[in-house]
PDB file of C-alpha atoms in Angstrom:
ATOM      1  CA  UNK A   2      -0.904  15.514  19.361  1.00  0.00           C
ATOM      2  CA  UNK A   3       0.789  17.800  16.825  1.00  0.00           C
ATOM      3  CA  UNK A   4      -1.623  16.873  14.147  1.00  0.00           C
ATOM      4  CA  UNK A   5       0.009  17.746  10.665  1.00  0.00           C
ATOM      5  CA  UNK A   6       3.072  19.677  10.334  1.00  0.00           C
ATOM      6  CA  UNK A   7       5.005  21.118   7.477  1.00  0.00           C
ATOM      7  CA  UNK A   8       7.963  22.966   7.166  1.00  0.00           C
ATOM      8  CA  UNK A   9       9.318  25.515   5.916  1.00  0.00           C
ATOM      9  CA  UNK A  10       6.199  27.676   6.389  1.00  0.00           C
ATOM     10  CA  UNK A  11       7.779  29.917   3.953  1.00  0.00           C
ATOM     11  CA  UNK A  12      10.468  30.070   1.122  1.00  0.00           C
ATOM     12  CA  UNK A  13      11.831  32.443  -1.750  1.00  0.00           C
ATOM     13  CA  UNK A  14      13.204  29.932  -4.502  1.00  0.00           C
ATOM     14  CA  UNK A  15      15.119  31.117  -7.393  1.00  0.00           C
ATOM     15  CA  UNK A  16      14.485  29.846 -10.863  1.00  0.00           C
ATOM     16  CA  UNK A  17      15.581  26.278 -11.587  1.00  0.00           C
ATOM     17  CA  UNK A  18      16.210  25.427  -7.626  1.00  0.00           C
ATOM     18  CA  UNK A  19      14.859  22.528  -6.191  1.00  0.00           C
ATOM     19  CA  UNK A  20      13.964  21.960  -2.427  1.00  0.00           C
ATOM     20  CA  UNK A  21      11.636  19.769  -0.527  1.00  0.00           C
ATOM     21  CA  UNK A  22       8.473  21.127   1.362  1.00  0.00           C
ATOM     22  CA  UNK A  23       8.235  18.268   4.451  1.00  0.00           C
ATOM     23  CA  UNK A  24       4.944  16.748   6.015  1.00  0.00           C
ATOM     24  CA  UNK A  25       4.462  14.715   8.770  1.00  0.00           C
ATOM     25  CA  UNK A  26       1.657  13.571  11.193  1.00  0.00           C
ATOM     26  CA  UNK A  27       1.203  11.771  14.203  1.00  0.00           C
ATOM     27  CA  UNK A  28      -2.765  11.002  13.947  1.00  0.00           C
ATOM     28  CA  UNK A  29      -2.078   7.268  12.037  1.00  0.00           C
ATOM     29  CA  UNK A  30      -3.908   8.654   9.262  1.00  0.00           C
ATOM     30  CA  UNK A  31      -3.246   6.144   6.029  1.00  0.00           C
ATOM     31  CA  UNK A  32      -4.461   8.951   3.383  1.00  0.00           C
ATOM     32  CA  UNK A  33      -2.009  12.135   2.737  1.00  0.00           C
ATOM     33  CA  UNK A  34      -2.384  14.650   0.095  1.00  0.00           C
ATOM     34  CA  UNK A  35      -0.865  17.713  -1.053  1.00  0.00           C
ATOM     35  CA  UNK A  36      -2.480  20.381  -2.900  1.00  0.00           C
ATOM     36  CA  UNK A  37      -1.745  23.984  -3.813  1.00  0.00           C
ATOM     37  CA  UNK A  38      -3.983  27.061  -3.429  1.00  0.00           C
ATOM     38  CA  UNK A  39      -3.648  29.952  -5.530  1.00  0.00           C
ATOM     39  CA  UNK A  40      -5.602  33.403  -5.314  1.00  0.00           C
ATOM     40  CA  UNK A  41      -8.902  32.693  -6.826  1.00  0.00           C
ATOM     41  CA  UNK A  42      -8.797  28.985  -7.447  1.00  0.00           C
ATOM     42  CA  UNK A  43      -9.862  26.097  -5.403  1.00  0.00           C
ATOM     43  CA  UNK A  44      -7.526  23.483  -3.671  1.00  0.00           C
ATOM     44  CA  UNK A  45      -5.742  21.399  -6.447  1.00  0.00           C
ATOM     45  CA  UNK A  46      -4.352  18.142  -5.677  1.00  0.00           C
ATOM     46  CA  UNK A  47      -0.633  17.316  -6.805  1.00  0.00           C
ATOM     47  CA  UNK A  48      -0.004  13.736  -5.551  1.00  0.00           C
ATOM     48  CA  UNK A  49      -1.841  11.243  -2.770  1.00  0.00           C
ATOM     49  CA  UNK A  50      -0.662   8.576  -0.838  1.00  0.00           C
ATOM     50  CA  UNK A  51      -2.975   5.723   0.574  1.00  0.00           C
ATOM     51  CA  UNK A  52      -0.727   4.329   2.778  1.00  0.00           C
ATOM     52  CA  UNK A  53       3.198   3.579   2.671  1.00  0.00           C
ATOM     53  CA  UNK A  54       5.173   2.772  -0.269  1.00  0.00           C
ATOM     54  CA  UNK A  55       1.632   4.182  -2.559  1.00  0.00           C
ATOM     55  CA  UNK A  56       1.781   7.177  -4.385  1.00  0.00           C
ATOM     56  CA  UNK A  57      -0.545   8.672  -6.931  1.00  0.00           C
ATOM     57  CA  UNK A  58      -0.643  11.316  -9.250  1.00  0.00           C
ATOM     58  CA  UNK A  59      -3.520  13.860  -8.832  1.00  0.00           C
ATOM     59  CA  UNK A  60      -4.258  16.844 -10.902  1.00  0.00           C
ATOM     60  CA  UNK A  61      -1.573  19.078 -11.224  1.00  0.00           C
ATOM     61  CA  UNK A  62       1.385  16.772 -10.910  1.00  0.00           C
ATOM     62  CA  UNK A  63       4.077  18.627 -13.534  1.00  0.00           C
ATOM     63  CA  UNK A  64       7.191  19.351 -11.800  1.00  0.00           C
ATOM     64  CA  UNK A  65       6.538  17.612  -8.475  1.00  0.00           C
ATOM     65  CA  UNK A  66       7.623  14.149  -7.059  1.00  0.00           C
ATOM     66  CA  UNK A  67       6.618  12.353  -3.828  1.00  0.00           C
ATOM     67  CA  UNK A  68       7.766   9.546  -1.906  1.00  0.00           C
ATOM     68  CA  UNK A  69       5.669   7.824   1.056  1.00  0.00           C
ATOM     69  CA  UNK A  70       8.495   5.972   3.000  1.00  0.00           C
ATOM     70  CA  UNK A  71       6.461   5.605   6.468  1.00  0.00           C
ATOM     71  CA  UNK A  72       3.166   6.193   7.497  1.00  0.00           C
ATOM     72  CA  UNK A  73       3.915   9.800   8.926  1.00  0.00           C
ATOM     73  CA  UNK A  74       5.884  11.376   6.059  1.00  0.00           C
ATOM     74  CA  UNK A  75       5.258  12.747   3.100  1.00  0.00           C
ATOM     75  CA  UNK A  76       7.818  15.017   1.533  1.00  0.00           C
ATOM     76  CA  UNK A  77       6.651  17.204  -1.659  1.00  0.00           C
ATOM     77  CA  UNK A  78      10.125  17.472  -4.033  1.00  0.00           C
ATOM     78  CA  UNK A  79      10.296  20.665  -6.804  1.00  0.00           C
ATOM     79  CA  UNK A  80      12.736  20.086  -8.687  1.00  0.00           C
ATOM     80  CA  UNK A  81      13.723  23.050 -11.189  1.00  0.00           C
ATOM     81  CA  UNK A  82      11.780  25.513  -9.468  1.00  0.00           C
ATOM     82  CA  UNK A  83       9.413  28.005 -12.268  1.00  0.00           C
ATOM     83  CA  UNK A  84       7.136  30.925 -11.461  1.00  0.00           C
ATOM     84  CA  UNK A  85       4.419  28.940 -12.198  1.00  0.00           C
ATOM     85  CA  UNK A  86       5.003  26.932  -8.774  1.00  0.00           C
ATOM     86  CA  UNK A  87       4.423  29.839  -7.127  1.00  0.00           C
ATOM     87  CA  UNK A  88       1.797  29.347  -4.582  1.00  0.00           C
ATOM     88  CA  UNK A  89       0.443  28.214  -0.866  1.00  0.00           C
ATOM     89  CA  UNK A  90       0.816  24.633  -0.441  1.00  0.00           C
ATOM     90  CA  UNK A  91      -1.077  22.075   2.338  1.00  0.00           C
ATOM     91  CA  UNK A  92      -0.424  18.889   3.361  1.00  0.00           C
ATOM     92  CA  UNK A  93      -3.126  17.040   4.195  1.00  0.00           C
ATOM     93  CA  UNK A  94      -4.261  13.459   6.084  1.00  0.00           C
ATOM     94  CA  UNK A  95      -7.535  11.405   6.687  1.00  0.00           C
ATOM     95  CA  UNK A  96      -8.125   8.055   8.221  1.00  0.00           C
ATOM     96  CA  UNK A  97      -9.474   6.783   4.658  1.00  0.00           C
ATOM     97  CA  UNK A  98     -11.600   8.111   1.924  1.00  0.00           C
ATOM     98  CA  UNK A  99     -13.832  10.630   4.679  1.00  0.00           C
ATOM     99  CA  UNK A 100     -13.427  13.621   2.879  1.00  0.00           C
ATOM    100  CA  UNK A 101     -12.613  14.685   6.451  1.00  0.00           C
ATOM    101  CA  UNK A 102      -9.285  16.407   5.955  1.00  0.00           C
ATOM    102  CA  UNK A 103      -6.833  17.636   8.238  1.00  0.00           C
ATOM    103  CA  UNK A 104      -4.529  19.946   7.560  1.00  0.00           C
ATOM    104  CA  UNK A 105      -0.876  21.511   8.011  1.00  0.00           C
ATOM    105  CA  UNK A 106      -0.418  25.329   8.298  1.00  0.00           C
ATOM    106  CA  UNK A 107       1.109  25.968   5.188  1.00  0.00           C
ATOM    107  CA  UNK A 108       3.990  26.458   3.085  1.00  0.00           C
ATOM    108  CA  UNK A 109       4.003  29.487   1.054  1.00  0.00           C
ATOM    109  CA  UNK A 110       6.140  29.567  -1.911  1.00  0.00           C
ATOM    110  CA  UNK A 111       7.925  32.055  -3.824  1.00  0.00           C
ATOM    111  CA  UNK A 112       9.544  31.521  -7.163  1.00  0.00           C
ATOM    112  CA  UNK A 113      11.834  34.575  -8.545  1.00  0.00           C
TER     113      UNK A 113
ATOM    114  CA  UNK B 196     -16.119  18.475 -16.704  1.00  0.00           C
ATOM    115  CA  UNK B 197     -16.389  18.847 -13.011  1.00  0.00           C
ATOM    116  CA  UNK B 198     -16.608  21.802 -11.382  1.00  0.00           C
ATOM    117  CA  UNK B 199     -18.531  23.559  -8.277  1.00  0.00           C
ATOM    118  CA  UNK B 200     -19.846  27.223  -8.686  1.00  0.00           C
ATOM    119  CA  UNK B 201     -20.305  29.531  -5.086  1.00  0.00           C
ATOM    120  CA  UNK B 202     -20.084  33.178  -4.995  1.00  0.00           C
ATOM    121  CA  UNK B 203     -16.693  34.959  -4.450  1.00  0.00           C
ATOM    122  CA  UNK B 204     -17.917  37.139  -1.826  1.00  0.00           C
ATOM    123  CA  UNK B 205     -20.884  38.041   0.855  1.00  0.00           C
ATOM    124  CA  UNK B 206     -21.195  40.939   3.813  1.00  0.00           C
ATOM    125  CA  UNK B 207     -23.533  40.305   6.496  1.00  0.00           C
ATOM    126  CA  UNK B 208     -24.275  41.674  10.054  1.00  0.00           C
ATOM    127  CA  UNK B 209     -23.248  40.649  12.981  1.00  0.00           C
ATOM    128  CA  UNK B 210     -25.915  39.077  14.911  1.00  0.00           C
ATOM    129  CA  UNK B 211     -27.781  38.157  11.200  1.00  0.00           C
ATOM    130  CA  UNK B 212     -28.321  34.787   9.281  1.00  0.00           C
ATOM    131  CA  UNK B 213     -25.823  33.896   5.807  1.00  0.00           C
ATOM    132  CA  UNK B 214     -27.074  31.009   3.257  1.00  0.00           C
ATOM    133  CA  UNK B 215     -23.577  30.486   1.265  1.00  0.00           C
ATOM    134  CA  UNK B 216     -24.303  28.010  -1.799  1.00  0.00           C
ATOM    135  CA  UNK B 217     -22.610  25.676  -4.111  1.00  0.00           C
ATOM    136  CA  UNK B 218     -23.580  23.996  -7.184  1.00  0.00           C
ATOM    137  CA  UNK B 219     -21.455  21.125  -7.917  1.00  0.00           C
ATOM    138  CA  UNK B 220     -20.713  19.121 -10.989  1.00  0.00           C
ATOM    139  CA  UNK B 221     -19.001  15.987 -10.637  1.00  0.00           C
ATOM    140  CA  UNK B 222     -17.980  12.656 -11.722  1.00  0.00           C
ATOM    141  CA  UNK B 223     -20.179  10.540  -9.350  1.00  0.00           C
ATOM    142  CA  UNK B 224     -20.683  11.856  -5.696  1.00  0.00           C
ATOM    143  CA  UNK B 225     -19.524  10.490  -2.813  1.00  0.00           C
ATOM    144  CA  UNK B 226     -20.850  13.548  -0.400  1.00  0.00           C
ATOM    145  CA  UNK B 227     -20.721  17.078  -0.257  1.00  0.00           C
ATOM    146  CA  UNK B 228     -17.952  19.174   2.246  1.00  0.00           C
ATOM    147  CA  UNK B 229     -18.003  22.360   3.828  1.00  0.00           C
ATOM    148  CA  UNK B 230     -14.380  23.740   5.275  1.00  0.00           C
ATOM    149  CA  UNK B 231     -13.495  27.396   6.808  1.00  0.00           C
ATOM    150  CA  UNK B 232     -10.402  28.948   6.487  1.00  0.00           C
ATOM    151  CA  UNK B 233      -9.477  32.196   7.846  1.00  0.00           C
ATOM    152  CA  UNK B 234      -7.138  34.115   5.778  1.00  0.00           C
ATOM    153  CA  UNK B 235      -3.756  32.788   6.367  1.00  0.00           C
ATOM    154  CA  UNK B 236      -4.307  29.652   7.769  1.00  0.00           C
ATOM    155  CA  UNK B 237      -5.226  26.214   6.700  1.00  0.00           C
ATOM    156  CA  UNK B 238      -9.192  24.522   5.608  1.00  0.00           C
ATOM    157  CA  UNK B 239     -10.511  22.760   8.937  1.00  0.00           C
ATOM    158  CA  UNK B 240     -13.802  20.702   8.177  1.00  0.00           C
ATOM    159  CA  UNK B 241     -17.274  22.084   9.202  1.00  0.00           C
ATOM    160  CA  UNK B 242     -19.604  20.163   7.386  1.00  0.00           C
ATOM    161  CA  UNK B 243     -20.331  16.611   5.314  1.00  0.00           C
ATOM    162  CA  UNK B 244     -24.020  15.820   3.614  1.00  0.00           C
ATOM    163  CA  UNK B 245     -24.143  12.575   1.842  1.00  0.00           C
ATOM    164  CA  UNK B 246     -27.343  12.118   1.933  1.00  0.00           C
ATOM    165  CA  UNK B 247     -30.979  14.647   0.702  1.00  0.00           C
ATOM    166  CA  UNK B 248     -32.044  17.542   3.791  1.00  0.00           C
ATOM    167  CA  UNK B 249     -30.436  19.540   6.568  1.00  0.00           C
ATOM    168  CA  UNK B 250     -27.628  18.845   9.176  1.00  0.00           C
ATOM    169  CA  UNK B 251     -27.468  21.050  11.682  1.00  0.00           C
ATOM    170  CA  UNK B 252     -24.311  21.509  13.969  1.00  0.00           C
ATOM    171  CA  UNK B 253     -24.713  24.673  16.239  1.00  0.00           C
ATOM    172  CA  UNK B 254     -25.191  27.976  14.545  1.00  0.00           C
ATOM    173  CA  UNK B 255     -24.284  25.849  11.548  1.00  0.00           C
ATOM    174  CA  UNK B 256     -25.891  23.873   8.934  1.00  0.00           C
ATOM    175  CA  UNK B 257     -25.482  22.465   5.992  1.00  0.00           C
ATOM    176  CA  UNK B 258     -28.418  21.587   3.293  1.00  0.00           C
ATOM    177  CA  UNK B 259     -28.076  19.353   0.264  1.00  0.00           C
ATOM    178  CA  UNK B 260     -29.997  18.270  -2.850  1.00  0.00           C
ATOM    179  CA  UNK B 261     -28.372  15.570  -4.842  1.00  0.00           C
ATOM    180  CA  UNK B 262     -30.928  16.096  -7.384  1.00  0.00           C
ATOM    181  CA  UNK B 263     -30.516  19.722  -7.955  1.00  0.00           C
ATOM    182  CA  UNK B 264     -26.827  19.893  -7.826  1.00  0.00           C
ATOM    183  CA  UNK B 265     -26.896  22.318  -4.949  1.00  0.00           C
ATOM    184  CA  UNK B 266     -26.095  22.594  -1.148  1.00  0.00           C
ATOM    185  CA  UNK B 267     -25.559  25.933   0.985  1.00  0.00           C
ATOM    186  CA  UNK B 268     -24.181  26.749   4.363  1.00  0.00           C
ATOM    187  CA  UNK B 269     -26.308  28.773   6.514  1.00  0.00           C
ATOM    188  CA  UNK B 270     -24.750  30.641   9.577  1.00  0.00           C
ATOM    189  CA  UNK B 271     -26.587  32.011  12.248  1.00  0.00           C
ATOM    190  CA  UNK B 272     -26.065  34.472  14.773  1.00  0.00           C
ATOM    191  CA  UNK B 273     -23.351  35.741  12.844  1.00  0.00           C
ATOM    192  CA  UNK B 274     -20.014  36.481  15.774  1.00  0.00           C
ATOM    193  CA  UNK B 275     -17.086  38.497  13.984  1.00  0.00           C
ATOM    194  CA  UNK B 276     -14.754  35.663  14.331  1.00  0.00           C
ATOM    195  CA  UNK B 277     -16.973  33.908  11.484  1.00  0.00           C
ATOM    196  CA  UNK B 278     -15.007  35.887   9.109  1.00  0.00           C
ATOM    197  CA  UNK B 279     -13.416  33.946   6.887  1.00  0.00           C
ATOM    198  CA  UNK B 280     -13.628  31.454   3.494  1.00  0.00           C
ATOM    199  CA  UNK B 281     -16.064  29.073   3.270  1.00  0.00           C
ATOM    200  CA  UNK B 282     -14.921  26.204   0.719  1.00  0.00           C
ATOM    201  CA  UNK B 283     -17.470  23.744  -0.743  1.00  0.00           C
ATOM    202  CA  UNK B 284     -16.291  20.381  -2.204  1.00  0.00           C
ATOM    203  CA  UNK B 285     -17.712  17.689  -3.785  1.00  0.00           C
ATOM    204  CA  UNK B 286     -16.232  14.128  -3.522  1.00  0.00           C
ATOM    205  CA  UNK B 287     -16.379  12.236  -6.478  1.00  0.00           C
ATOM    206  CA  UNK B 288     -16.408   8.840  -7.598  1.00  0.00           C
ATOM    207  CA  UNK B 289     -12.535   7.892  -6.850  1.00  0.00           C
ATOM    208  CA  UNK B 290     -12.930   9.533  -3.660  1.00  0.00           C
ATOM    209  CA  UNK B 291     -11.553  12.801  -4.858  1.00  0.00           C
ATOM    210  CA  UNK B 292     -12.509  16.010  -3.231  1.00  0.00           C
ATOM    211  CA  UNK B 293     -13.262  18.276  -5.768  1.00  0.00           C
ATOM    212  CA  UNK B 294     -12.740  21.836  -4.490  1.00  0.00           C
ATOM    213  CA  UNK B 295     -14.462  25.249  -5.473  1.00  0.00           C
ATOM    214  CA  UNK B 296     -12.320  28.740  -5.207  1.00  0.00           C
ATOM    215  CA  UNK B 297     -14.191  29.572  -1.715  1.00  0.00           C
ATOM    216  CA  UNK B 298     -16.966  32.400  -0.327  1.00  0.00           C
ATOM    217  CA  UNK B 299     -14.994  35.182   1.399  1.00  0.00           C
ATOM    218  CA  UNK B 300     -17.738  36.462   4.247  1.00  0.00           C
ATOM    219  CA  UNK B 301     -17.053  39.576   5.839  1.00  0.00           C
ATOM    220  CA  UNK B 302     -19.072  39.732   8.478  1.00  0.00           C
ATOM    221  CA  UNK B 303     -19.704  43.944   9.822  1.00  0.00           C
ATOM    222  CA  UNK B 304     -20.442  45.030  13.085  1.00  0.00           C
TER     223      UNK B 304
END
């Protein structure tokens, strides 16, 4: 059981660039999220999925895009990279609405 | 607005007891979460109160009053490898976690 897994753990963007952080999991979990986390802040949620082909917007959705094609994938899309994007980002799945998250490693970001 | 409140930063001993609180402020509650994360790696979930009192898993627990606003982790028998964030979060009425920015405890021999 490989849990969550994202890739690439880490990336150096240039301005404008697009690129697509990937997510998957193996648990059967119906709930994914991605958030960022920046230095100081708490965990901010971009987009959520409850299940496949459902996609929702979540807090800080500007600049992102999501797609829920199976149960195990989630892909995060930047497109036009900015500074601003700059940050750690986690995938995330639960079973339903827990609160119990599980997590990937991480994908840290670097816009130049 | 919503929005949860815990200090940025603690030191304790090794071998001591740490009370880390939160205040939350949320839409609606739908339970309060405690996560670790050591520095570098990702949140994994200690903790859920949903309900008034103390749950206690090990050396830690977890305290809540809904009426108050407030919970707070206590660790005991502090080991060095407790080192790390502690993240409170509140869910809220959609379900949402609502995330604070996280207690860094640096825990000295």
């Amino acid at each position: 059981n490989a849990g969550v897994t994202q890739t690439p753990k880490f990336r150096i963007l240039k301005i404008g660039q697009s690129m697509t952080l990937q997510c998957t999991q193996d648990m059967n979990h119906n709930y994914m999220y991605w958030y960022r986390q920046d230095p100081g802040m708490g965990l901010k949620l971009i987009y959520y999925s409850v299940g496949a082909g459902i996609t929702d917007k979540g807090e800080v959705p500007n600049g992102y895009n999501v797609s829920r094609s199976t149960t195990e994938d989630f892909p995060l899309r930047l497109e036009l990279a900015a500074p601003s994007q700059t940050s750690v980002y986690f995938c995330a799945s639960s079973p339903g609405e827990t609160g119990e998250l599980f997590f990937g490693e991480g994908s840290r970001l670097t816009v130049l | 607005g919503q929005n949860i409140d815990q200090p940025t930063e603690m030191t304790a001993t090794e071998g001591a007891i740490v009370q880390i609180n939160c205040t939350y402020q949320t839409s609606g509650f739908n339970g309060l979460f405690w996560y670790q994360q050591h520095a570098g790696e990702a949140p994994t979930f200690l903790s859920y109160n949903v309900l008034d009192g103390l749950e206690e898993k090990g050396r830690f627990s977890s305290f809540l009053s809904r009426s108050k606003g407030y919970s707070y982790l206590l660790l005991k028998e502090l080991q060095m490898k407790d080192s790390a964030s502690y993240l409170c979060a509140s869910m809220d009425s959609n379900y949402q976690l609502i995330w604070g920015a996280g207690t860094k405890l640096i825990i000295k021999p």
